[in-house]
Amino acid sequence: MTFQYTFTLAISGPNKLPRFRAWAAEHAAEIAVSLPPQVPAKTDTLTIRLKSVADRETLTARLADIRL
């Protein structure tokens, strides 16, 4: 199964990838994600790839009140 679905979340500041990885390991370990190799520091978003629509909906619900 490939990562066919995308999810873009609002995240600003430096070290976006390590911050998201740490959050995902603690709060969404069962969801497989594919992260880009790097993200420019000046952007305010992070786009990740997911395997299913259900994963995207689960991640959306868990990130609803979280500020990364």
PDB file of N, CA, C and O in Angstrom, residues 12-57:
ATOM      1  N   SER A  12       4.393  26.426  12.401  1.00  0.00           N
ATOM      2  CA  SER A  12       5.349  27.475  12.087  1.00  0.00           C
ATOM      3  C   SER A  12       6.583  27.340  12.959  1.00  0.00           C
ATOM      4  O   SER A  12       6.582  26.615  13.951  1.00  0.00           O
ATOM      5  N   GLY A  13       7.615  28.040  12.566  1.00  0.00           N
ATOM      6  CA  GLY A  13       8.856  28.008  13.319  1.00  0.00           C
ATOM      7  C   GLY A  13       9.829  26.982  12.795  1.00  0.00           C
ATOM      8  O   GLY A  13       9.542  26.241  11.859  1.00  0.00           O
ATOM      9  N   PRO A  14      10.988  26.916  13.414  1.00  0.00           N
ATOM     10  CA  PRO A  14      12.006  25.969  12.974  1.00  0.00           C
ATOM     11  C   PRO A  14      11.728  24.554  13.493  1.00  0.00           C
ATOM     12  O   PRO A  14      10.882  24.353  14.367  1.00  0.00           O
ATOM     13  N   ASN A  15      12.430  23.595  12.961  1.00  0.00           N
ATOM     14  CA  ASN A  15      12.375  22.195  13.405  1.00  0.00           C
ATOM     15  C   ASN A  15      10.980  21.581  13.301  1.00  0.00           C
ATOM     16  O   ASN A  15      10.521  20.890  14.212  1.00  0.00           O
ATOM     17  N   LYS A  16      10.313  21.836  12.209  1.00  0.00           N
ATOM     18  CA  LYS A  16       8.959  21.315  12.020  1.00  0.00           C
ATOM     19  C   LYS A  16       8.930  19.786  12.030  1.00  0.00           C
ATOM     20  O   LYS A  16       8.077  19.182  12.668  1.00  0.00           O
ATOM     21  N   LEU A  17       9.845  19.177  11.294  1.00  0.00           N
ATOM     22  CA  LEU A  17       9.842  17.720  11.194  1.00  0.00           C
ATOM     23  C   LEU A  17      10.115  17.034  12.527  1.00  0.00           C
ATOM     24  O   LEU A  17       9.363  16.127  12.908  1.00  0.00           O
ATOM     25  N   PRO A  18      11.141  17.431  13.285  1.00  0.00           N
ATOM     26  CA  PRO A  18      11.342  16.789  14.593  1.00  0.00           C
ATOM     27  C   PRO A  18      10.179  17.002  15.562  1.00  0.00           C
ATOM     28  O   PRO A  18       9.803  16.094  16.302  1.00  0.00           O
ATOM     29  N   ARG A  19       9.577  18.193  15.526  1.00  0.00           N
ATOM     30  CA  ARG A  19       8.430  18.453  16.413  1.00  0.00           C
ATOM     31  C   ARG A  19       7.246  17.580  16.041  1.00  0.00           C
ATOM     32  O   ARG A  19       6.572  17.009  16.904  1.00  0.00           O
ATOM     33  N   PHE A  20       6.973  17.448  14.723  1.00  0.00           N
ATOM     34  CA  PHE A  20       5.856  16.599  14.310  1.00  0.00           C
ATOM     35  C   PHE A  20       6.147  15.139  14.617  1.00  0.00           C
ATOM     36  O   PHE A  20       5.269  14.420  15.080  1.00  0.00           O
ATOM     37  N   ARG A  21       7.363  14.673  14.361  1.00  0.00           N
ATOM     38  CA  ARG A  21       7.724  13.279  14.658  1.00  0.00           C
ATOM     39  C   ARG A  21       7.529  12.964  16.134  1.00  0.00           C
ATOM     40  O   ARG A  21       7.004  11.906  16.486  1.00  0.00           O
ATOM     41  N   ALA A  22       7.954  13.866  17.001  1.00  0.00           N
ATOM     42  CA  ALA A  22       7.805  13.639  18.447  1.00  0.00           C
ATOM     43  C   ALA A  22       6.331  13.587  18.829  1.00  0.00           C
ATOM     44  O   ALA A  22       5.912  12.722  19.615  1.00  0.00           O
ATOM     45  N   TRP A  23       5.533  14.507  18.291  1.00  0.00           N
ATOM     46  CA  TRP A  23       4.103  14.506  18.595  1.00  0.00           C
ATOM     47  C   TRP A  23       3.453  13.225  18.072  1.00  0.00           C
ATOM     48  O   TRP A  23       2.669  12.585  18.777  1.00  0.00           O
ATOM     49  N   ALA A  24       3.764  12.837  16.837  1.00  0.00           N
ATOM     50  CA  ALA A  24       3.158  11.654  16.235  1.00  0.00           C
ATOM     51  C   ALA A  24       3.546  10.385  16.981  1.00  0.00           C
ATOM     52  O   ALA A  24       2.717   9.488  17.144  1.00  0.00           O
ATOM     53  N   ALA A  25       4.771  10.296  17.446  1.00  0.00           N
ATOM     54  CA  ALA A  25       5.201   9.110  18.189  1.00  0.00           C
ATOM     55  C   ALA A  25       4.429   8.965  19.495  1.00  0.00           C
ATOM     56  O   ALA A  25       4.139   7.852  19.931  1.00  0.00           O
ATOM     57  N   GLU A  26       4.065  10.081  20.093  1.00  0.00           N
ATOM     58  CA  GLU A  26       3.353  10.044  21.367  1.00  0.00           C
ATOM     59  C   GLU A  26       1.842   9.909  21.202  1.00  0.00           C
ATOM     60  O   GLU A  26       1.187   9.202  21.957  1.00  0.00           O
ATOM     61  N   HIS A  27       1.275  10.588  20.208  1.00  0.00           N
ATOM     62  CA  HIS A  27      -0.183  10.679  20.104  1.00  0.00           C
ATOM     63  C   HIS A  27      -0.801   9.915  18.931  1.00  0.00           C
ATOM     64  O   HIS A  27      -2.020   9.719  18.911  1.00  0.00           O
ATOM     65  N   ALA A  28       0.002   9.525  17.948  1.00  0.00           N
ATOM     66  CA  ALA A  28      -0.556   8.852  16.774  1.00  0.00           C
ATOM     67  C   ALA A  28       0.420   7.814  16.236  1.00  0.00           C
ATOM     68  O   ALA A  28       0.687   7.756  15.038  1.00  0.00           O
ATOM     69  N   ALA A  29       0.924   6.989  17.105  1.00  0.00           N
ATOM     70  CA  ALA A  29       1.945   6.011  16.718  1.00  0.00           C
ATOM     71  C   ALA A  29       1.415   4.965  15.730  1.00  0.00           C
ATOM     72  O   ALA A  29       2.176   4.425  14.935  1.00  0.00           O
ATOM     73  N   GLU A  30       0.127   4.703  15.748  1.00  0.00           N
ATOM     74  CA  GLU A  30      -0.434   3.674  14.875  1.00  0.00           C
ATOM     75  C   GLU A  30      -0.669   4.160  13.443  1.00  0.00           C
ATOM     76  O   GLU A  30      -0.964   3.364  12.557  1.00  0.00           O
ATOM     77  N   ILE A  31      -0.526   5.445  13.199  1.00  0.00           N
ATOM     78  CA  ILE A  31      -0.740   6.005  11.867  1.00  0.00           C
ATOM     79  C   ILE A  31       0.603   6.101  11.142  1.00  0.00           C
ATOM     80  O   ILE A  31       1.520   6.775  11.604  1.00  0.00           O
ATOM     81  N   ALA A  32       0.697   5.440  10.001  1.00  0.00           N
ATOM     82  CA  ALA A  32       1.916   5.496   9.196  1.00  0.00           C
ATOM     83  C   ALA A  32       1.912   6.773   8.370  1.00  0.00           C
ATOM     84  O   ALA A  32       0.929   7.077   7.685  1.00  0.00           O
ATOM     85  N   VAL A  33       2.978   7.538   8.462  1.00  0.00           N
ATOM     86  CA  VAL A  33       3.090   8.787   7.711  1.00  0.00           C
ATOM     87  C   VAL A  33       4.381   8.791   6.904  1.00  0.00           C
ATOM     88  O   VAL A  33       5.361   8.156   7.262  1.00  0.00           O
ATOM     89  N   SER A  34       4.359   9.525   5.808  1.00  0.00           N
ATOM     90  CA  SER A  34       5.547   9.744   5.001  1.00  0.00           C
ATOM     91  C   SER A  34       5.819  11.242   5.029  1.00  0.00           C
ATOM     92  O   SER A  34       4.990  12.040   4.572  1.00  0.00           O
ATOM     93  N   LEU A  35       6.965  11.610   5.577  1.00  0.00           N
ATOM     94  CA  LEU A  35       7.320  13.014   5.709  1.00  0.00           C
ATOM     95  C   LEU A  35       8.295  13.423   4.622  1.00  0.00           C
ATOM     96  O   LEU A  35       9.077  12.598   4.142  1.00  0.00           O
ATOM     97  N   PRO A  36       8.283  14.693   4.243  1.00  0.00           N
ATOM     98  CA  PRO A  36       9.265  15.155   3.261  1.00  0.00           C
ATOM     99  C   PRO A  36      10.664  15.147   3.882  1.00  0.00           C
ATOM    100  O   PRO A  36      10.802  15.171   5.113  1.00  0.00           O
ATOM    101  N   PRO A  37      11.716  15.120   3.071  1.00  0.00           N
ATOM    102  CA  PRO A  37      13.065  15.101   3.617  1.00  0.00           C
ATOM    103  C   PRO A  37      13.427  16.376   4.371  1.00  0.00           C
ATOM    104  O   PRO A  37      14.199  16.344   5.324  1.00  0.00           O
ATOM    105  N   GLN A  38      12.869  17.492   3.950  1.00  0.00           N
ATOM    106  CA  GLN A  38      13.099  18.759   4.643  1.00  0.00           C
ATOM    107  C   GLN A  38      11.968  19.725   4.332  1.00  0.00           C
ATOM    108  O   GLN A  38      11.243  19.549   3.369  1.00  0.00           O
ATOM    109  N   VAL A  39      11.835  20.752   5.178  1.00  0.00           N
ATOM    110  CA  VAL A  39      10.794  21.763   5.019  1.00  0.00           C
ATOM    111  C   VAL A  39      11.452  23.123   5.224  1.00  0.00           C
ATOM    112  O   VAL A  39      12.186  23.312   6.196  1.00  0.00           O
ATOM    113  N   PRO A  40      11.209  24.085   4.337  1.00  0.00           N
ATOM    114  CA  PRO A  40      11.791  25.409   4.531  1.00  0.00           C
ATOM    115  C   PRO A  40      11.324  26.036   5.842  1.00  0.00           C
ATOM    116  O   PRO A  40      10.164  25.903   6.232  1.00  0.00           O
ATOM    117  N   ALA A  41      12.217  26.717   6.523  1.00  0.00           N
ATOM    118  CA  ALA A  41      11.900  27.321   7.817  1.00  0.00           C
ATOM    119  C   ALA A  41      10.872  28.438   7.695  1.00  0.00           C
ATOM    120  O   ALA A  41      10.134  28.700   8.640  1.00  0.00           O
ATOM    121  N   LYS A  42      10.792  29.073   6.551  1.00  0.00           N
ATOM    122  CA  LYS A  42       9.887  30.214   6.391  1.00  0.00           C
ATOM    123  C   LYS A  42       8.444  29.830   6.096  1.00  0.00           C
ATOM    124  O   LYS A  42       7.562  30.674   6.130  1.00  0.00           O
ATOM    125  N   THR A  43       8.178  28.579   5.813  1.00  0.00           N
ATOM    126  CA  THR A  43       6.801  28.172   5.540  1.00  0.00           C
ATOM    127  C   THR A  43       6.037  27.992   6.849  1.00  0.00           C
ATOM    128  O   THR A  43       6.618  27.746   7.895  1.00  0.00           O
ATOM    129  N   ASP A  44       4.732  28.089   6.764  1.00  0.00           N
ATOM    130  CA  ASP A  44       3.871  27.915   7.937  1.00  0.00           C
ATOM    131  C   ASP A  44       3.015  26.661   7.837  1.00  0.00           C
ATOM    132  O   ASP A  44       2.030  26.523   8.563  1.00  0.00           O
ATOM    133  N   THR A  45       3.351  25.766   6.921  1.00  0.00           N
ATOM    134  CA  THR A  45       2.594  24.528   6.761  1.00  0.00           C
ATOM    135  C   THR A  45       3.542  23.345   6.593  1.00  0.00           C
ATOM    136  O   THR A  45       4.702  23.504   6.254  1.00  0.00           O
ATOM    137  N   LEU A  46       2.997  22.180   6.837  1.00  0.00           N
ATOM    138  CA  LEU A  46       3.718  20.930   6.626  1.00  0.00           C
ATOM    139  C   LEU A  46       2.747  19.970   5.954  1.00  0.00           C
ATOM    140  O   LEU A  46       1.644  19.754   6.450  1.00  0.00           O
ATOM    141  N   THR A  47       3.136  19.426   4.816  1.00  0.00           N
ATOM    142  CA  THR A  47       2.304  18.468   4.105  1.00  0.00           C
ATOM    143  C   THR A  47       2.905  17.084   4.284  1.00  0.00           C
ATOM    144  O   THR A  47       4.075  16.872   3.991  1.00  0.00           O
ATOM    145  N   ILE A  48       2.080  16.193   4.788  1.00  0.00           N
ATOM    146  CA  ILE A  48       2.518  14.806   4.986  1.00  0.00           C
ATOM    147  C   ILE A  48       1.646  13.901   4.132  1.00  0.00           C
ATOM    148  O   ILE A  48       0.569  14.291   3.685  1.00  0.00           O
ATOM    149  N   ARG A  49       2.112  12.692   3.897  1.00  0.00           N
ATOM    150  CA  ARG A  49       1.359  11.728   3.109  1.00  0.00           C
ATOM    151  C   ARG A  49       0.902  10.594   4.020  1.00  0.00           C
ATOM    152  O   ARG A  49       1.635  10.169   4.909  1.00  0.00           O
ATOM    153  N   LEU A  50      -0.320  10.133   3.771  1.00  0.00           N
ATOM    154  CA  LEU A  50      -0.944   9.082   4.573  1.00  0.00           C
ATOM    155  C   LEU A  50      -1.425   7.958   3.665  1.00  0.00           C
ATOM    156  O   LEU A  50      -1.598   8.145   2.467  1.00  0.00           O
ATOM    157  N   LYS A  51      -1.668   6.805   4.256  1.00  0.00           N
ATOM    158  CA  LYS A  51      -2.084   5.634   3.482  1.00  0.00           C
ATOM    159  C   LYS A  51      -3.578   5.566   3.210  1.00  0.00           C
ATOM    160  O   LYS A  51      -3.995   4.966   2.236  1.00  0.00           O
ATOM    161  N   SER A  52      -4.407   6.167   4.073  1.00  0.00           N
ATOM    162  CA  SER A  52      -5.852   6.032   3.872  1.00  0.00           C
ATOM    163  C   SER A  52      -6.590   7.290   4.309  1.00  0.00           C
ATOM    164  O   SER A  52      -6.067   8.114   5.053  1.00  0.00           O
ATOM    165  N   VAL A  53      -7.825   7.370   3.862  1.00  0.00           N
ATOM    166  CA  VAL A  53      -8.690   8.478   4.261  1.00  0.00           C
ATOM    167  C   VAL A  53      -8.987   8.393   5.748  1.00  0.00           C
ATOM    168  O   VAL A  53      -9.047   9.407   6.441  1.00  0.00           O
ATOM    169  N   ALA A  54      -9.132   7.190   6.260  1.00  0.00           N
ATOM    170  CA  ALA A  54      -9.397   7.004   7.690  1.00  0.00           C
ATOM    171  C   ALA A  54      -8.235   7.546   8.527  1.00  0.00           C
ATOM    172  O   ALA A  54      -8.462   8.170   9.569  1.00  0.00           O
ATOM    173  N   ASP A  55      -7.010   7.329   8.079  1.00  0.00           N
ATOM    174  CA  ASP A  55      -5.852   7.888   8.783  1.00  0.00           C
ATOM    175  C   ASP A  55      -5.893   9.407   8.781  1.00  0.00           C
ATOM    176  O   ASP A  55      -5.589  10.054   9.773  1.00  0.00           O
ATOM    177  N   ARG A  56      -6.274   9.985   7.648  1.00  0.00           N
ATOM    178  CA  ARG A  56      -6.367  11.445   7.545  1.00  0.00           C
ATOM    179  C   ARG A  56      -7.439  11.988   8.488  1.00  0.00           C
ATOM    180  O   ARG A  56      -7.223  12.986   9.178  1.00  0.00           O
ATOM    181  N   GLU A  57      -8.572  11.327   8.566  1.00  0.00           N
ATOM    182  CA  GLU A  57      -9.641  11.772   9.459  1.00  0.00           C
ATOM    183  C   GLU A  57      -9.226  11.642  10.917  1.00  0.00           C
ATOM    184  O   GLU A  57      -9.519  12.519  11.732  1.00  0.00           O
TER     185      GLU A  57
END
